[in-house]
CSV table of C-alpha atoms in Angstrom, one decimal:
chain,number,residue,atom,x,y,z
A,1,UNK,CA,-43.4,54.8,-77.2
A,2,UNK,CA,-45.8,52.8,-79.3
A,3,UNK,CA,-46.3,53.6,-82.9
A,4,UNK,CA,-49.7,53.1,-84.6
A,5,UNK,CA,-50.5,49.4,-85.2
A,6,UNK,CA,-51.8,47.7,-88.3
A,7,UNK,CA,-53.6,44.5,-89.3
A,8,UNK,CA,-52.9,42.1,-92.1
A,9,UNK,CA,-54.3,38.7,-93.1
A,10,UNK,CA,-52.5,35.4,-93.9
A,11,UNK,CA,-54.6,32.5,-94.9
A,12,UNK,CA,-57.7,32.4,-92.7
A,13,UNK,CA,-56.1,34.3,-89.8
A,14,UNK,CA,-55.6,38.0,-89.0
A,15,UNK,CA,-52.4,39.3,-87.5
A,16,UNK,CA,-51.5,42.6,-85.9
A,17,UNK,CA,-48.2,44.5,-85.5
A,18,UNK,CA,-46.8,47.6,-84.0
A,19,UNK,CA,-43.5,49.1,-83.0
A,20,UNK,CA,-42.3,49.9,-79.4
A,21,UNK,CA,-39.0,51.7,-78.9
A,22,UNK,CA,-37.6,50.3,-82.1
A,23,UNK,CA,-38.8,46.7,-81.4
A,24,UNK,CA,-41.3,45.3,-83.9
A,25,UNK,CA,-44.2,43.4,-82.2
A,26,UNK,CA,-46.1,40.9,-84.4
A,27,UNK,CA,-48.8,38.6,-83.0
A,28,UNK,CA,-51.4,36.3,-84.3
A,29,UNK,CA,-55.0,37.3,-83.8
A,30,UNK,CA,-58.2,35.4,-84.8
A,31,UNK,CA,-60.1,34.7,-88.0
A,32,UNK,CA,-62.2,37.8,-87.2
A,33,UNK,CA,-60.8,41.2,-88.1
A,34,UNK,CA,-62.7,43.1,-85.4
A,35,UNK,CA,-61.6,40.7,-82.7
A,36,UNK,CA,-58.0,41.0,-83.8
A,37,UNK,CA,-58.1,44.8,-83.7
A,38,UNK,CA,-59.4,44.6,-80.2
A,39,UNK,CA,-56.6,42.3,-79.2
A,40,UNK,CA,-54.1,44.7,-80.8
A,41,UNK,CA,-55.4,47.6,-78.8
A,42,UNK,CA,-55.3,45.6,-75.5
A,43,UNK,CA,-51.7,44.6,-76.3
A,44,UNK,CA,-50.7,48.2,-77.0
A,45,UNK,CA,-52.3,49.4,-73.8
A,46,UNK,CA,-50.6,46.7,-71.7
A,47,UNK,CA,-47.2,47.5,-73.3
A,48,UNK,CA,-47.6,51.2,-72.6
A,49,UNK,CA,-48.7,50.6,-69.1
A,50,UNK,CA,-45.9,48.1,-68.2
A,51,UNK,CA,-43.2,49.6,-70.3
A,52,UNK,CA,-42.1,46.0,-71.2
A,53,UNK,CA,-42.3,43.9,-74.3
A,54,UNK,CA,-42.9,40.2,-73.7
A,55,UNK,CA,-41.0,38.0,-76.1
A,56,UNK,CA,-41.7,34.3,-75.7
A,57,UNK,CA,-38.8,32.0,-75.1
A,58,UNK,CA,-37.8,29.0,-77.2
A,59,UNK,CA,-37.2,27.0,-74.1
A,60,UNK,CA,-38.7,23.5,-74.0
A,61,UNK,CA,-40.8,21.8,-71.3
A,62,UNK,CA,-37.9,19.5,-70.6
A,63,UNK,CA,-35.6,22.6,-69.9
A,64,UNK,CA,-38.3,24.1,-67.7
A,65,UNK,CA,-38.7,21.0,-65.6
A,66,UNK,CA,-35.0,20.7,-65.0
A,67,UNK,CA,-34.7,24.3,-63.9
A,68,UNK,CA,-37.8,24.1,-61.7
A,69,UNK,CA,-36.5,20.9,-60.0
A,70,UNK,CA,-33.0,22.3,-59.4
A,71,UNK,CA,-34.2,25.6,-58.0
A,72,UNK,CA,-37.5,24.8,-56.2
A,73,UNK,CA,-37.3,21.1,-55.2
A,74,UNK,CA,-33.8,19.6,-55.0
A,75,UNK,CA,-32.5,21.2,-51.8
A,76,UNK,CA,-35.9,22.0,-50.3
A,77,UNK,CA,-38.1,18.9,-50.1
A,78,UNK,CA,-37.6,15.5,-48.4
A,79,UNK,CA,-36.0,12.7,-50.3
A,80,UNK,CA,-39.1,10.6,-50.8
A,81,UNK,CA,-41.0,13.6,-52.3
A,82,UNK,CA,-38.1,14.4,-54.6
A,83,UNK,CA,-38.1,10.8,-55.9
A,84,UNK,CA,-41.9,11.0,-56.6
A,85,UNK,CA,-41.4,14.2,-58.6
A,86,UNK,CA,-38.4,12.9,-60.5
A,87,UNK,CA,-40.3,9.8,-61.4
A,88,UNK,CA,-43.2,11.9,-62.8
A,89,UNK,CA,-40.8,14.2,-64.6
A,90,UNK,CA,-38.4,11.6,-66.2
A,91,UNK,CA,-40.7,8.6,-66.8
A,92,UNK,CA,-44.0,10.4,-67.6
A,93,UNK,CA,-44.0,14.1,-68.5
A,94,UNK,CA,-40.8,14.4,-70.5
A,95,UNK,CA,-41.5,11.5,-72.8
A,96,UNK,CA,-44.8,13.1,-73.8
A,97,UNK,CA,-44.4,16.8,-73.5
A,98,UNK,CA,-40.6,17.3,-73.0
A,99,UNK,CA,-39.7,18.3,-76.6
A,100,UNK,CA,-42.5,20.9,-76.9
A,101,UNK,CA,-41.6,24.6,-76.7
A,102,UNK,CA,-43.2,26.4,-73.8
A,103,UNK,CA,-44.7,29.0,-76.0
A,104,UNK,CA,-46.4,26.3,-78.1
A,105,UNK,CA,-47.9,24.3,-75.2
A,106,UNK,CA,-51.7,24.5,-75.2
A,107,UNK,CA,-54.3,23.8,-72.6
A,108,UNK,CA,-55.4,20.9,-74.7
A,109,UNK,CA,-51.9,19.4,-74.6
A,110,UNK,CA,-51.9,19.4,-70.9
A,111,UNK,CA,-55.5,18.3,-70.5
A,112,UNK,CA,-54.9,15.3,-72.8
A,113,UNK,CA,-51.8,14.4,-70.9
A,114,UNK,CA,-53.7,14.5,-67.6
A,115,UNK,CA,-56.8,12.6,-68.9
A,116,UNK,CA,-54.6,9.8,-70.3
A,117,UNK,CA,-52.7,9.4,-67.0
A,118,UNK,CA,-55.9,9.6,-65.0
A,119,UNK,CA,-57.3,6.5,-66.7
A,120,UNK,CA,-54.2,4.4,-65.8
A,121,UNK,CA,-53.1,5.7,-62.3
A,122,UNK,CA,-54.6,6.2,-58.9
A,123,UNK,CA,-55.3,9.7,-57.6
A,124,UNK,CA,-52.5,9.4,-55.1
A,125,UNK,CA,-50.0,8.7,-58.0
A,126,UNK,CA,-51.4,11.4,-60.2
A,127,UNK,CA,-51.0,14.0,-57.5
A,128,UNK,CA,-47.2,14.2,-58.1
A,129,UNK,CA,-47.8,14.9,-61.8
A,130,UNK,CA,-50.2,17.7,-61.0
A,131,UNK,CA,-47.8,19.3,-58.4
A,132,UNK,CA,-45.0,19.2,-60.9
A,133,UNK,CA,-46.9,20.7,-63.8
A,134,UNK,CA,-48.6,23.3,-61.7
A,135,UNK,CA,-45.4,24.3,-60.0
A,136,UNK,CA,-43.2,24.3,-63.1
A,137,UNK,CA,-45.6,26.4,-65.3
A,138,UNK,CA,-46.4,28.8,-62.4
A,139,UNK,CA,-42.6,29.3,-62.0
A,140,UNK,CA,-42.3,29.8,-65.8
A,141,UNK,CA,-44.7,32.7,-65.6
A,142,UNK,CA,-43.3,34.2,-62.4
A,143,UNK,CA,-40.5,34.9,-61.5
A,144,UNK,CA,-38.9,33.5,-64.6
A,145,UNK,CA,-41.1,35.1,-67.2
A,146,UNK,CA,-40.5,32.4,-69.8
A,147,UNK,CA,-44.2,32.6,-70.8
A,148,UNK,CA,-46.9,35.1,-70.2
A,149,UNK,CA,-49.8,32.9,-69.2
A,150,UNK,CA,-50.0,29.7,-67.2
A,151,UNK,CA,-52.0,27.1,-69.2
A,152,UNK,CA,-52.3,24.8,-66.2
A,153,UNK,CA,-54.8,27.3,-64.6
A,154,UNK,CA,-57.4,26.0,-67.1
A,155,UNK,CA,-56.7,22.3,-66.9
A,156,UNK,CA,-59.3,20.3,-65.0
A,157,UNK,CA,-59.0,17.1,-63.1
A,158,UNK,CA,-62.0,15.2,-64.4
A,159,UNK,CA,-64.1,12.7,-62.5
A,160,UNK,CA,-63.9,9.1,-63.8
A,161,UNK,CA,-67.3,7.6,-64.3
A,162,UNK,CA,-67.1,4.1,-62.7
A,163,UNK,CA,-70.8,3.3,-62.9
A,164,UNK,CA,-70.2,0.8,-65.8
A,165,UNK,CA,-67.5,-1.0,-63.9
A,166,UNK,CA,-69.8,-1.2,-60.8
A,167,UNK,CA,-72.7,-2.5,-62.9
A,168,UNK,CA,-70.5,-5.2,-64.4
A,169,UNK,CA,-69.0,-6.1,-61.0
A,170,UNK,CA,-65.4,-5.3,-62.0
A,171,UNK,CA,-62.9,-5.3,-59.2
A,172,UNK,CA,-62.0,-1.8,-58.0
A,173,UNK,CA,-58.1,-1.8,-57.9
A,174,UNK,CA,-58.1,1.2,-55.7
A,175,UNK,CA,-59.7,-0.7,-52.8
A,176,UNK,CA,-57.4,-1.4,-49.8
A,177,UNK,CA,-56.0,-5.0,-49.9
A,178,UNK,CA,-55.6,-6.8,-46.6
A,179,UNK,CA,-54.3,-10.2,-45.6
A,180,UNK,CA,-56.4,-12.8,-43.7
A,181,UNK,CA,-54.8,-14.7,-40.7
A,182,UNK,CA,-54.3,-18.0,-42.7
A,183,UNK,CA,-52.5,-16.2,-45.5
A,184,UNK,CA,-50.3,-14.3,-43.1
A,185,UNK,CA,-49.2,-17.6,-41.5
A,186,UNK,CA,-48.4,-19.0,-44.9
A,187,UNK,CA,-46.3,-15.9,-45.6
A,188,UNK,CA,-44.4,-16.5,-42.4
A,189,UNK,CA,-43.9,-20.1,-43.3
A,190,UNK,CA,-42.0,-19.2,-46.5
A,191,UNK,CA,-40.0,-16.5,-44.7
A,192,UNK,CA,-38.4,-18.3,-41.8
A,193,UNK,CA,-35.0,-16.5,-42.0
A,194,UNK,CA,-34.9,-14.2,-38.9
A,195,UNK,CA,-34.5,-10.9,-40.9
A,196,UNK,CA,-37.6,-11.6,-43.0
A,197,UNK,CA,-39.6,-13.1,-40.1
A,198,UNK,CA,-38.9,-10.1,-37.9
A,199,UNK,CA,-39.8,-7.5,-40.5
A,200,UNK,CA,-43.1,-9.1,-41.3
A,201,UNK,CA,-44.1,-9.5,-37.7
A,202,UNK,CA,-43.1,-5.9,-36.7
A,203,UNK,CA,-45.2,-4.4,-39.4
A,204,UNK,CA,-48.1,-6.7,-38.8
A,205,UNK,CA,-48.2,-5.9,-35.1
A,206,UNK,CA,-47.5,-2.2,-35.3
A,207,UNK,CA,-48.5,-0.9,-38.7
A,208,UNK,CA,-45.0,0.4,-39.4
A,209,UNK,CA,-44.0,1.2,-43.0
A,210,UNK,CA,-41.2,-0.7,-44.7
A,211,UNK,CA,-38.6,2.1,-44.3
A,212,UNK,CA,-39.6,2.6,-40.7
A,213,UNK,CA,-39.1,-1.2,-40.0
A,214,UNK,CA,-35.7,-1.1,-41.7
A,215,UNK,CA,-34.7,2.0,-39.6
A,216,UNK,CA,-35.8,0.5,-36.2
A,217,UNK,CA,-33.0,0.2,-33.8
A,218,UNK,CA,-32.8,-1.7,-30.5
A,219,UNK,CA,-32.6,1.5,-28.5
A,220,UNK,CA,-36.1,2.3,-29.9
A,221,UNK,CA,-37.6,-0.8,-28.1
A,222,UNK,CA,-38.7,-0.4,-24.5
A,223,UNK,CA,-39.1,-3.9,-23.2
A,224,UNK,CA,-40.3,-2.8,-19.8
A,225,UNK,CA,-43.2,-0.6,-21.0
A,226,UNK,CA,-43.7,-2.7,-24.2
A,227,UNK,CA,-43.5,0.3,-26.6
A,228,UNK,CA,-41.6,1.0,-29.8
A,229,UNK,CA,-40.4,4.5,-30.7
A,230,UNK,CA,-40.8,5.0,-34.4
A,231,UNK,CA,-38.7,8.1,-35.2
A,232,UNK,CA,-36.8,7.5,-38.4
A,233,UNK,CA,-37.0,5.8,-41.7
A,234,UNK,CA,-34.3,4.2,-43.9
A,235,UNK,CA,-34.1,5.1,-47.6
A,236,UNK,CA,-31.7,5.0,-50.5
A,237,UNK,CA,-30.5,8.5,-51.6
A,238,UNK,CA,-30.5,8.1,-55.3
A,239,UNK,CA,-28.6,11.4,-55.8
A,240,UNK,CA,-25.8,10.5,-53.4
A,241,UNK,CA,-26.1,6.8,-54.1
A,242,UNK,CA,-26.1,5.6,-50.4
A,243,UNK,CA,-28.4,4.5,-47.6
A,244,UNK,CA,-29.5,7.2,-45.2
A,245,UNK,CA,-31.8,7.7,-42.3
A,246,UNK,CA,-34.5,10.4,-42.5
A,247,UNK,CA,-37.7,11.4,-40.9
A,248,UNK,CA,-40.8,9.2,-41.0
A,249,UNK,CA,-43.4,10.0,-43.7
A,250,UNK,CA,-45.5,12.1,-41.3
A,251,UNK,CA,-42.4,13.9,-40.1
A,252,UNK,CA,-43.2,13.3,-36.4
A,253,UNK,CA,-41.9,10.5,-34.1
A,254,UNK,CA,-44.6,8.3,-32.6
A,255,UNK,CA,-44.7,5.7,-29.8
A,256,UNK,CA,-46.5,2.5,-30.5
A,257,UNK,CA,-47.6,0.0,-27.8
A,258,UNK,CA,-47.2,-3.7,-28.5
A,259,UNK,CA,-48.4,-6.9,-26.9
A,260,UNK,CA,-46.8,-10.0,-25.3
A,261,UNK,CA,-46.7,-11.9,-28.6
A,262,UNK,CA,-44.3,-9.4,-30.2
A,263,UNK,CA,-42.4,-8.9,-26.9
A,264,UNK,CA,-41.5,-12.6,-26.7
A,265,UNK,CA,-40.4,-12.6,-30.4
A,266,UNK,CA,-38.3,-9.4,-29.9
A,267,UNK,CA,-36.6,-10.9,-26.8
A,268,UNK,CA,-35.7,-14.1,-28.7
A,269,UNK,CA,-34.3,-12.1,-31.7
A,270,UNK,CA,-32.2,-9.9,-29.4
A,271,UNK,CA,-30.6,-13.0,-27.8
A,272,UNK,CA,-30.1,-14.6,-31.2
A,273,UNK,CA,-28.3,-11.5,-32.6
A,274,UNK,CA,-25.9,-11.4,-29.6
A,275,UNK,CA,-25.0,-15.0,-30.2
A,276,UNK,CA,-24.6,-14.4,-33.9
A,277,UNK,CA,-22.2,-11.5,-33.1
A,278,UNK,CA,-20.1,-13.8,-30.9
A,279,UNK,CA,-20.1,-16.5,-33.6
A,280,UNK,CA,-18.9,-14.1,-36.4
A,281,UNK,CA,-16.4,-12.3,-34.2
A,282,UNK,CA,-14.2,-9.9,-36.1
A,283,UNK,CA,-16.1,-10.7,-39.3
A,284,UNK,CA,-19.3,-9.3,-37.9
A,285,UNK,CA,-20.4,-6.2,-39.8
A,286,UNK,CA,-21.3,-3.3,-37.5
A,287,UNK,CA,-23.2,-0.3,-38.7
A,288,UNK,CA,-22.6,3.4,-37.9
A,289,UNK,CA,-23.9,6.7,-39.0
A,290,UNK,CA,-22.3,10.0,-39.8
A,291,UNK,CA,-24.2,13.4,-39.9
A,292,UNK,CA,-23.3,15.6,-42.8
A,293,UNK,CA,-24.7,18.9,-44.0
A,294,UNK,CA,-25.0,19.3,-47.8
A,295,UNK,CA,-26.4,22.5,-49.3
A,296,UNK,CA,-27.9,23.4,-45.9
A,297,UNK,CA,-29.7,20.1,-45.5
A,298,UNK,CA,-28.7,17.5,-42.8
A,299,UNK,CA,-28.0,14.0,-44.1
A,300,UNK,CA,-27.5,10.9,-41.8
A,301,UNK,CA,-25.3,8.5,-43.8
A,302,UNK,CA,-25.1,4.8,-42.9
A,303,UNK,CA,-21.7,3.2,-43.1
A,304,UNK,CA,-20.0,0.0,-41.9
A,305,UNK,CA,-16.6,-0.7,-40.3
A,306,UNK,CA,-14.6,0.0,-43.4
A,307,UNK,CA,-15.7,3.7,-43.6
A,308,UNK,CA,-16.2,4.5,-39.9
A,309,UNK,CA,-14.5,7.5,-38.4
A,310,UNK,CA,-13.8,8.5,-34.8
A,311,UNK,CA,-16.8,10.7,-34.9
A,312,UNK,CA,-19.1,7.9,-36.3
A,313,UNK,CA,-21.9,6.8,-34.0
A,314,UNK,CA,-22.8,3.0,-33.8
A,315,UNK,CA,-26.4,2.0,-34.4
A,316,UNK,CA,-27.8,-1.5,-33.8
A,317,UNK,CA,-30.8,-2.3,-36.1
A,318,UNK,CA,-33.5,-4.7,-35.1
A,319,UNK,CA,-33.8,-6.2,-38.6
A,320,UNK,CA,-30.4,-7.2,-40.1
A,321,UNK,CA,-28.9,-9.9,-42.2
A,322,UNK,CA,-27.1,-12.7,-40.6
A,323,UNK,CA,-23.6,-11.4,-40.0
A,324,UNK,CA,-24.7,-7.9,-39.3
A,325,UNK,CA,-25.3,-6.5,-42.8
A,326,UNK,CA,-27.9,-3.9,-43.5
A,327,UNK,CA,-31.5,-5.0,-43.9
A,328,UNK,CA,-32.8,-2.3,-46.4
A,329,UNK,CA,-35.9,-1.5,-48.5
A,330,UNK,CA,-34.2,-3.4,-51.3
A,331,UNK,CA,-34.2,-6.5,-49.0
A,332,UNK,CA,-37.9,-5.9,-48.4
A,333,UNK,CA,-38.5,-5.9,-52.2
A,334,UNK,CA,-36.8,-9.3,-52.5
A,335,UNK,CA,-38.9,-10.6,-49.6
A,336,UNK,CA,-42.1,-9.6,-51.4
A,337,UNK,CA,-40.9,-11.0,-54.7
A,338,UNK,CA,-40.0,-14.4,-53.3
A,339,UNK,CA,-43.2,-14.6,-51.2
A,340,UNK,CA,-45.4,-13.9,-54.3
A,341,UNK,CA,-43.5,-16.6,-56.3
A,342,UNK,CA,-43.7,-19.2,-53.5
A,343,UNK,CA,-47.4,-18.7,-52.7
A,344,UNK,CA,-48.7,-17.4,-56.0
A,345,UNK,CA,-50.6,-14.6,-54.2
A,346,UNK,CA,-51.0,-10.9,-54.5
A,347,UNK,CA,-48.8,-9.3,-51.9
A,348,UNK,CA,-46.9,-6.2,-51.1
A,349,UNK,CA,-45.3,-5.1,-47.8
A,350,UNK,CA,-47.7,-2.2,-47.3
A,351,UNK,CA,-50.6,-4.6,-47.1
A,352,UNK,CA,-49.3,-5.5,-43.6
A,353,UNK,CA,-49.9,-1.9,-42.5
A,354,UNK,CA,-53.4,-1.9,-44.0
A,355,UNK,CA,-54.2,-5.2,-42.4
A,356,UNK,CA,-53.0,-4.0,-39.0
A,357,UNK,CA,-55.3,-0.9,-39.2
A,358,UNK,CA,-58.3,-2.9,-40.5
A,359,UNK,CA,-58.0,-5.4,-37.7
A,360,UNK,CA,-58.0,-2.6,-35.1
A,361,UNK,CA,-61.0,-0.8,-36.7
A,362,UNK,CA,-63.0,-4.1,-37.2
A,363,UNK,CA,-62.6,-4.8,-33.5
A,364,UNK,CA,-63.7,-1.4,-32.3
A,365,UNK,CA,-60.6,0.7,-32.0
A,366,UNK,CA,-61.1,4.4,-31.7
A,367,UNK,CA,-60.2,6.1,-35.0
A,368,UNK,CA,-58.1,8.8,-33.3
A,369,UNK,CA,-55.9,6.0,-31.7
A,370,UNK,CA,-55.5,4.3,-35.1
A,371,UNK,CA,-54.4,7.6,-36.6
A,372,UNK,CA,-51.7,8.1,-33.9
A,373,UNK,CA,-50.6,4.5,-34.2
A,374,UNK,CA,-50.1,4.8,-38.0
A,375,UNK,CA,-48.5,8.2,-37.8
A,376,UNK,CA,-51.0,10.0,-40.0
A,377,UNK,CA,-50.7,13.8,-39.8
A,378,UNK,CA,-54.5,14.2,-40.0
A,379,UNK,CA,-57.3,12.0,-38.9
A,380,UNK,CA,-59.1,12.6,-42.2
A,381,UNK,CA,-56.3,10.6,-43.9
A,382,UNK,CA,-57.1,7.6,-41.7
A,383,UNK,CA,-60.8,7.9,-42.2
A,384,UNK,CA,-60.5,8.3,-46.0
A,385,UNK,CA,-58.0,5.4,-46.3
A,386,UNK,CA,-60.0,3.0,-44.1
A,387,UNK,CA,-63.5,4.0,-44.9
A,388,UNK,CA,-64.1,0.6,-46.6
A,389,UNK,CA,-66.5,-1.7,-44.9
A,390,UNK,CA,-65.5,-5.3,-44.4
A,391,UNK,CA,-68.0,-8.1,-44.2
A,392,UNK,CA,-67.3,-8.4,-40.5
A,393,UNK,CA,-68.0,-4.7,-40.0
A,394,UNK,CA,-71.3,-5.0,-41.9
A,395,UNK,CA,-72.4,-7.8,-39.6
A,396,UNK,CA,-71.5,-5.8,-36.5
A,397,UNK,CA,-73.5,-2.9,-37.8
A,398,UNK,CA,-76.6,-5.1,-38.2
A,399,UNK,CA,-76.0,-6.6,-34.7
A,400,UNK,CA,-75.9,-3.1,-33.2
A,401,UNK,CA,-79.2,-2.3,-34.8
A,402,UNK,CA,-80.8,-5.5,-33.7
A,403,UNK,CA,-79.7,-5.0,-30.1
A,404,UNK,CA,-81.1,-1.5,-30.1
A,405,UNK,CA,-84.6,-2.9,-31.1
A,406,UNK,CA,-84.9,-5.6,-28.5
């Protein structure tokens, strides 16, 4: 039962208080006495209706993020998504907001954080920050009841005005970067080692992602029908500290056709690897995988001869180091680093995928076919990503119009 409330003033602000079942409730109102009285009556009515007294927790944002990640993310989402969220939490949100108590976090705090990050990062990167903050604060309200209201409900993602940059002809960093034919040949020329050479050519000819290239095995190659089955991706599990195989980013396997150029290269590499295996003999490092279930999730762990069991399954990767060692995403990073240093150019491995898609679209490929080839879950992703118009496409557009006139 609620006893009659009362108002009192401290400094410029009015406060209200009342008793409920022996618990004293005291809350800050506004600078206006009438408004504070209204707030008190609302609070009393809500307490009588619900029969509960809400007492804000002293928990910090950092504590909340840890709880939300452990209970809502850790054993639920795929590894790549978990890494994105952990990066946002540990390297961005915690350093700025982590020490704040949940009950003291304001809409302005969150809006300022988001505005600051929006000026520095692309929308795709910022998406992880938004998901984390929305998810964590929603979880804090219900079912945890650490706070009463979710301040993220009122935070807005503002549009950045880029008119000034356009007027001054600044480069738009969000624009898709592609590689011309001459530059690609130069990249190949400084990466003649088979493992680098193969990885570059496979991605260039198929649009496969780095992890998909690393996870490609010889049983995925159909030499007769000239197709590649892309059904897995290699990644480093930062929690278990080991290399694993998982689903592709889109989650669905796809079959990609390839031409005679790549066919001849794959045949030569297959033969070279067989000869290499004979040369190294007992010192050749074979790769196997074990399937484990941890906390209800299936993990495909990659191991070598030293850790193999009777139940281990051999797997023969297309890209591998001389002597059979794993060719991983870490190897790809080194490839990129040494290429940039040798040629003094802007380069990342994903540019090969963008280049592949752009070449197809420039030369009249149907967008639906490009989507399936890249493994995008929705054709809108393909259209939004590759909506940029290259000089060649502009010329083709004019030519189409000219032919229609005459």
